[in-house]
Tab-separated table of C-alpha atoms in Angstrom:
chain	number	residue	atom	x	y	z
A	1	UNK	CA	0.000	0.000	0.000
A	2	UNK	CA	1.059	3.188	-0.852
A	3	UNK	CA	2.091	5.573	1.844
A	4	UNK	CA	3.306	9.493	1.267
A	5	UNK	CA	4.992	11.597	3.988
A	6	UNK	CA	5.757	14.872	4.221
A	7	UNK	CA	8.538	16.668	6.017
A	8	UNK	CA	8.617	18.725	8.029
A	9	UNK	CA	4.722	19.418	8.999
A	10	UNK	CA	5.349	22.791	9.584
A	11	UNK	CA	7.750	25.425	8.158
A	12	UNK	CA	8.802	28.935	9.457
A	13	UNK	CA	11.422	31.061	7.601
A	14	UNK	CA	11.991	34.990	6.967
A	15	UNK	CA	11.275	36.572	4.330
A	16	UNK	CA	13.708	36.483	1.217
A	17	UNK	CA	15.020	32.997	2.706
A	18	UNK	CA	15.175	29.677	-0.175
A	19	UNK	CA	13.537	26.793	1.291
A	20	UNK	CA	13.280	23.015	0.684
A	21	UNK	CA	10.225	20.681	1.138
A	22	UNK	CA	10.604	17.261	1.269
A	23	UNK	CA	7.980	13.854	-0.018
A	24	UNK	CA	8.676	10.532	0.121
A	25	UNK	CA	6.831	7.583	-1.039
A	26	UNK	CA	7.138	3.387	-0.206
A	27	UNK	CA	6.091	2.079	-3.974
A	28	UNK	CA	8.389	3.624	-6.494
A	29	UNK	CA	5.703	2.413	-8.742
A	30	UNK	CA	4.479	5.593	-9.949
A	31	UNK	CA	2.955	7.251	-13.060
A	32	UNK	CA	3.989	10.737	-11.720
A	33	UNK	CA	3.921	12.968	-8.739
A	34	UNK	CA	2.801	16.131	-8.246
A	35	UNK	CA	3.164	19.100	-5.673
A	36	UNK	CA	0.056	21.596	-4.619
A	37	UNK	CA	-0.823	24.556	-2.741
A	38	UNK	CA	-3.847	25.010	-0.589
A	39	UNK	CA	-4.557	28.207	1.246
A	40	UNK	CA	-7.173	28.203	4.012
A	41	UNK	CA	-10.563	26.513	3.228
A	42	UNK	CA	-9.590	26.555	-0.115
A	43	UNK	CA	-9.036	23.785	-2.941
A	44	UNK	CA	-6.096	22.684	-4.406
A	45	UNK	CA	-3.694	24.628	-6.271
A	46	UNK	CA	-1.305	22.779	-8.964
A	47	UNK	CA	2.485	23.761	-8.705
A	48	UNK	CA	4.332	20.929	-10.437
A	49	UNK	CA	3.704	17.459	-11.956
A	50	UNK	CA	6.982	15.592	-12.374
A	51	UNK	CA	6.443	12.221	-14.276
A	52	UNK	CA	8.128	8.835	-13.465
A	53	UNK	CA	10.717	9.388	-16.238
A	54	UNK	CA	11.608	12.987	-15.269
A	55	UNK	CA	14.017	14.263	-12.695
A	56	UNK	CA	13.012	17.632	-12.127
A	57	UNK	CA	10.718	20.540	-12.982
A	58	UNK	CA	10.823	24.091	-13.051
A	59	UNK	CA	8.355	26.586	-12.825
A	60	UNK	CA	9.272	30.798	-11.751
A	61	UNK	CA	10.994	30.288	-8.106
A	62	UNK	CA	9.605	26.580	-8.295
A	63	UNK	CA	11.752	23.919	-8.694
A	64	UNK	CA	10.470	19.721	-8.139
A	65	UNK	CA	12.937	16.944	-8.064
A	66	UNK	CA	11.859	13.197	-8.273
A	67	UNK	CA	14.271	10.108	-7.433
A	68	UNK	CA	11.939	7.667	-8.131
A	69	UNK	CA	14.350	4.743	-6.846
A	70	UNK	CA	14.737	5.970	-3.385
A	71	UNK	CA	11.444	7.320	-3.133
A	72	UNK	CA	11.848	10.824	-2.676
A	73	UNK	CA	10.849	14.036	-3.614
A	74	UNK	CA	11.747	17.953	-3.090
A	75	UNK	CA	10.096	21.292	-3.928
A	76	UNK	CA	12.510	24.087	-3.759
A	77	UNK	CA	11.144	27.511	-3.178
A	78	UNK	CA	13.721	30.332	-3.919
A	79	UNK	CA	13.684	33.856	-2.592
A	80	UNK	CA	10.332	33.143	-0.387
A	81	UNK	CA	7.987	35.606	0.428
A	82	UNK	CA	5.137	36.372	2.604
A	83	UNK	CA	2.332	35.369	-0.688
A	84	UNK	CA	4.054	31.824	-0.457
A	85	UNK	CA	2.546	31.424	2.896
A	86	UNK	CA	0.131	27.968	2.476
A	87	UNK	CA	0.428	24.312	3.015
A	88	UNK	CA	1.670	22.398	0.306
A	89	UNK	CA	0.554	18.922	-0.710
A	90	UNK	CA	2.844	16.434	-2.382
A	91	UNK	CA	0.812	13.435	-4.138
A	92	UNK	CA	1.653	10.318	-6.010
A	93	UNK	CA	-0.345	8.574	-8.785
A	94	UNK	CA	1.061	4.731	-9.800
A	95	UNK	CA	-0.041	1.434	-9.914
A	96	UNK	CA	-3.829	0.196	-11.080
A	97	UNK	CA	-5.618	2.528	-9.174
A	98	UNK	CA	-5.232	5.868	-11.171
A	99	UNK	CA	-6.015	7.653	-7.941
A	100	UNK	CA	-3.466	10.117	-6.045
A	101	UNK	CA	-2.401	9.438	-2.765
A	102	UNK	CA	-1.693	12.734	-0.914
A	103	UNK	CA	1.105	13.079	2.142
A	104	UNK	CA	-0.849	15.373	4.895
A	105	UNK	CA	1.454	18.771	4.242
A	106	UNK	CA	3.787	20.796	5.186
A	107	UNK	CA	2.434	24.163	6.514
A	108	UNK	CA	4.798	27.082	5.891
A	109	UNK	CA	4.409	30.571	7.196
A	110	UNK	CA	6.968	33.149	5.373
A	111	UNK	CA	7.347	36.274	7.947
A	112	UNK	CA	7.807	39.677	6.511
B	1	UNK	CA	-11.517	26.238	-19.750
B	2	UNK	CA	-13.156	27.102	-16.686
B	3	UNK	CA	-11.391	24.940	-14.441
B	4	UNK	CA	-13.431	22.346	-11.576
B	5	UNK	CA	-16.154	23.964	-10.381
B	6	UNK	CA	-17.944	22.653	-7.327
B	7	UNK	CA	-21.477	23.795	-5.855
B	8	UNK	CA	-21.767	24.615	-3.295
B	9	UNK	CA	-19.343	26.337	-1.529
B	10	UNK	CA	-20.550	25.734	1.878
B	11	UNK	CA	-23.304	23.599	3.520
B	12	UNK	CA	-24.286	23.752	7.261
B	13	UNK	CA	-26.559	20.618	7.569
B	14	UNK	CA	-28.819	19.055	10.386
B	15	UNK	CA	-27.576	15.561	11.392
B	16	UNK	CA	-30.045	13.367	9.493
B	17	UNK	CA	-30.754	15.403	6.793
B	18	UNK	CA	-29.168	13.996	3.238
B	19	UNK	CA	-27.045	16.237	1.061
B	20	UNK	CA	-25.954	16.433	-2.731
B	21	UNK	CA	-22.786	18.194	-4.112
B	22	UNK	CA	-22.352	18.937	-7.834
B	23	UNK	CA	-18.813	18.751	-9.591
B	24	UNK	CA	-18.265	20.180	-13.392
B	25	UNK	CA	-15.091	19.013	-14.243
B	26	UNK	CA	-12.792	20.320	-16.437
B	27	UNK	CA	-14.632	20.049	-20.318
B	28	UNK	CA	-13.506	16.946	-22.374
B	29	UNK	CA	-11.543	15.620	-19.150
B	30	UNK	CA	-12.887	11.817	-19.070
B	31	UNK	CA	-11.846	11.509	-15.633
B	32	UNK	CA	-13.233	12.900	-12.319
B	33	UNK	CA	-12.530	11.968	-8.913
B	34	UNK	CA	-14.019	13.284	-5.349
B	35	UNK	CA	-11.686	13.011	-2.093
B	36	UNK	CA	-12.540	14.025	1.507
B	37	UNK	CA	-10.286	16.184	3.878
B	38	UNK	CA	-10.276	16.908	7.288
B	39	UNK	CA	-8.878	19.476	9.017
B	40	UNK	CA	-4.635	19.319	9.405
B	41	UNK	CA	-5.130	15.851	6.854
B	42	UNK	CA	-4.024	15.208	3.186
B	43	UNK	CA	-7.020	14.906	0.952
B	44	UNK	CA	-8.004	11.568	1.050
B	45	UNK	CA	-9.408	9.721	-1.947
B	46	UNK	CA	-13.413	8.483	-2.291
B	47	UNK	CA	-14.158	7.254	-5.473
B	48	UNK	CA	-13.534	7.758	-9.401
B	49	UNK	CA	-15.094	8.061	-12.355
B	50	UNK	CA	-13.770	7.441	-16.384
B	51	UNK	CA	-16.341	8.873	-18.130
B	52	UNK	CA	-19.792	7.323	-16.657
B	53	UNK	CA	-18.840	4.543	-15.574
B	54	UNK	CA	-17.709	4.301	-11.657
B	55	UNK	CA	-14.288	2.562	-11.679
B	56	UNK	CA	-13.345	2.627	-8.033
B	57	UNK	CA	-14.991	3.030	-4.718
B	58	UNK	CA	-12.614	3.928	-1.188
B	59	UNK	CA	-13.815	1.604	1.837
B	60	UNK	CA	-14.115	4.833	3.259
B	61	UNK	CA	-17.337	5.590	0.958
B	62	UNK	CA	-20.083	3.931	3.336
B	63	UNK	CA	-23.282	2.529	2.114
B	64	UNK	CA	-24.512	6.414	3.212
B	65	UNK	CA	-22.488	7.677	0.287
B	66	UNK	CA	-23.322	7.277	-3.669
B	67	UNK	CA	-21.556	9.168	-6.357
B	68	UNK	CA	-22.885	9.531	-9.984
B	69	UNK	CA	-21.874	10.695	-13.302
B	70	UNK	CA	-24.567	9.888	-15.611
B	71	UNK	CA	-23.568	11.500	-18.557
B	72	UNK	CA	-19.823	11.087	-18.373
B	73	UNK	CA	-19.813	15.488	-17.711
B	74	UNK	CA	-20.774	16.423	-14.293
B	75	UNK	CA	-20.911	14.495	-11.082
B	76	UNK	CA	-22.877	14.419	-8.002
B	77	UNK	CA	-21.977	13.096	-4.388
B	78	UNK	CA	-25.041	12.353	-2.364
B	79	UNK	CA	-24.479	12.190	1.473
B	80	UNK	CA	-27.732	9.957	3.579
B	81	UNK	CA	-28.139	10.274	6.763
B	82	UNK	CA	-25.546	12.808	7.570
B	83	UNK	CA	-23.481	12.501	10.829
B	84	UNK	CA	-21.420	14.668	12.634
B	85	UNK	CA	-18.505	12.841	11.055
B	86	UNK	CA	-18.709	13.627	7.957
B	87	UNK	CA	-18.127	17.406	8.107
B	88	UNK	CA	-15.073	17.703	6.188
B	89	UNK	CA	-14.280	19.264	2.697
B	90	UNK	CA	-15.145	17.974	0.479
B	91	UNK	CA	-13.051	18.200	-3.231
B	92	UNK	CA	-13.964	16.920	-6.753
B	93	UNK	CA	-10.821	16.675	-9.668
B	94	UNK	CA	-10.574	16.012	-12.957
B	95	UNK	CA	-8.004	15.129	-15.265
B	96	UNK	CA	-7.224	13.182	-19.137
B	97	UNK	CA	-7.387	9.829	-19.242
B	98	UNK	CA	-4.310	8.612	-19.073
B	99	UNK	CA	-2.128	8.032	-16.413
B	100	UNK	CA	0.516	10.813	-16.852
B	101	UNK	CA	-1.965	13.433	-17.024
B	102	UNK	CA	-2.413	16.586	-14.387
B	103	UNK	CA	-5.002	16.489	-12.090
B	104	UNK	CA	-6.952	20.085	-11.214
B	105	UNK	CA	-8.911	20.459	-8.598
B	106	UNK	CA	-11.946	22.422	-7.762
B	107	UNK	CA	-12.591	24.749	-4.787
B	108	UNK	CA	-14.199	22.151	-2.514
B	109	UNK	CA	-17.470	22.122	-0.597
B	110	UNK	CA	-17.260	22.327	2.938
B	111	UNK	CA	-19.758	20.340	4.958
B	112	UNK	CA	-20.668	21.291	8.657
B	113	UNK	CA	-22.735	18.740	9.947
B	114	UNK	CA	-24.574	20.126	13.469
């Protein structure tokens, strides 16, 4: 069974400051994974979808790594700033089931 | 392109009382899937649909719970019975329908059960 954790649960850094957030994953059988945003009581942003044959992806300050082999994952967030301020969701899609499986978050605050 | 749109936003229900979400996915996306999440939790998945036809169920979808897609474009999620348990968001996604494809997600519905 697939299992997703994210580390750490919560994040707080200054302003300015790059960042890493880190996923991992038990089954490296996966079609892809892919990183979200969620502010409060909202829905679900997408960031990044890395697939299985990929290492990385880049979008603006954004940057997604995938070792699928060791069953990891990291979002790198460069030059942070208070707007980034949200929890952010890794998830991994693989097997039969066609479904994501989401880690529970990492909740990062950005101080001005 | 519209993105996932869910309705409605917010429902404040009596526990008892049944309750029906709508999802409009994403246009020509054959796939649509609803997940539940709880406050300080991941999203966590309920059932899926390729086009019409209903293609997995979570044990966590009780006999209370029935989704539909009947013409492979919307989808509803009916809630019987409601307990104070399942107040929760409640988030509908659609993507392709293959594999590799992005999933988006819509804004959620978030049930209070009182």
């Amino acid at each position: 069974k697939q299992e997703v954790t994210q580390i750490p649960a919560a994040l707080s850094v200054p302003e300015g400051e790059n960042l890493v957030l880190n996923c991992s994953f038990t089954d490296s059988a996966i079609y892809n994974l892919q990183w979200f945003r969620q502010d409060p009581g909202k829905g679900l942003t997408s960031l990044l979808l890395i697939q299985s044959s990929q290492r990385e992806q880049t979008s603006g300050r954004l940057n997604a790594s995938l070792d699928k082999s060791s069953g990891r994952s990291t979002l790198y967030i460069a030059a942070s700033q208070p707007g980034d301020s949200a929890t952010y969701l890794c998830a991994v899609r693989g097997g039969a089931t066609n479904k994501l499986i989401f880690g529970t978050g990492t909740l990062l605050a950005v101080q001005p | 392109d519209t993105g996932v749109s869910q309705d409605p936003r917010h429902k404040i229900t009596k526990r008892g009382q049944n309750v029906t979400f709508r999802c409009d996915p994403i246009s020509e996306h054959n796939r649509l899937y609803w997940y539940r999440q709880t406050l300080g939790q991941g999203p966590e998945f309920l059932t899926y649909f390729q086009n019409e036809a209903q293609l997995e169920k979570s044990r966590l979808l009780s006999d209370r719970f029935s989704a539909e897609r009947p013409k492979g474009s919307f989808s509803t999620l009916e809630i019987q019975r409601t307990e104070q348990g399942d107040s929760a968001m409640y988030l509908c996604a659609s993507s392709r329908g293959d594999g590799a494809t992005e999933a988006f997600f819509g804004q959620g519905t978030r049930l209070t059960v009182v």
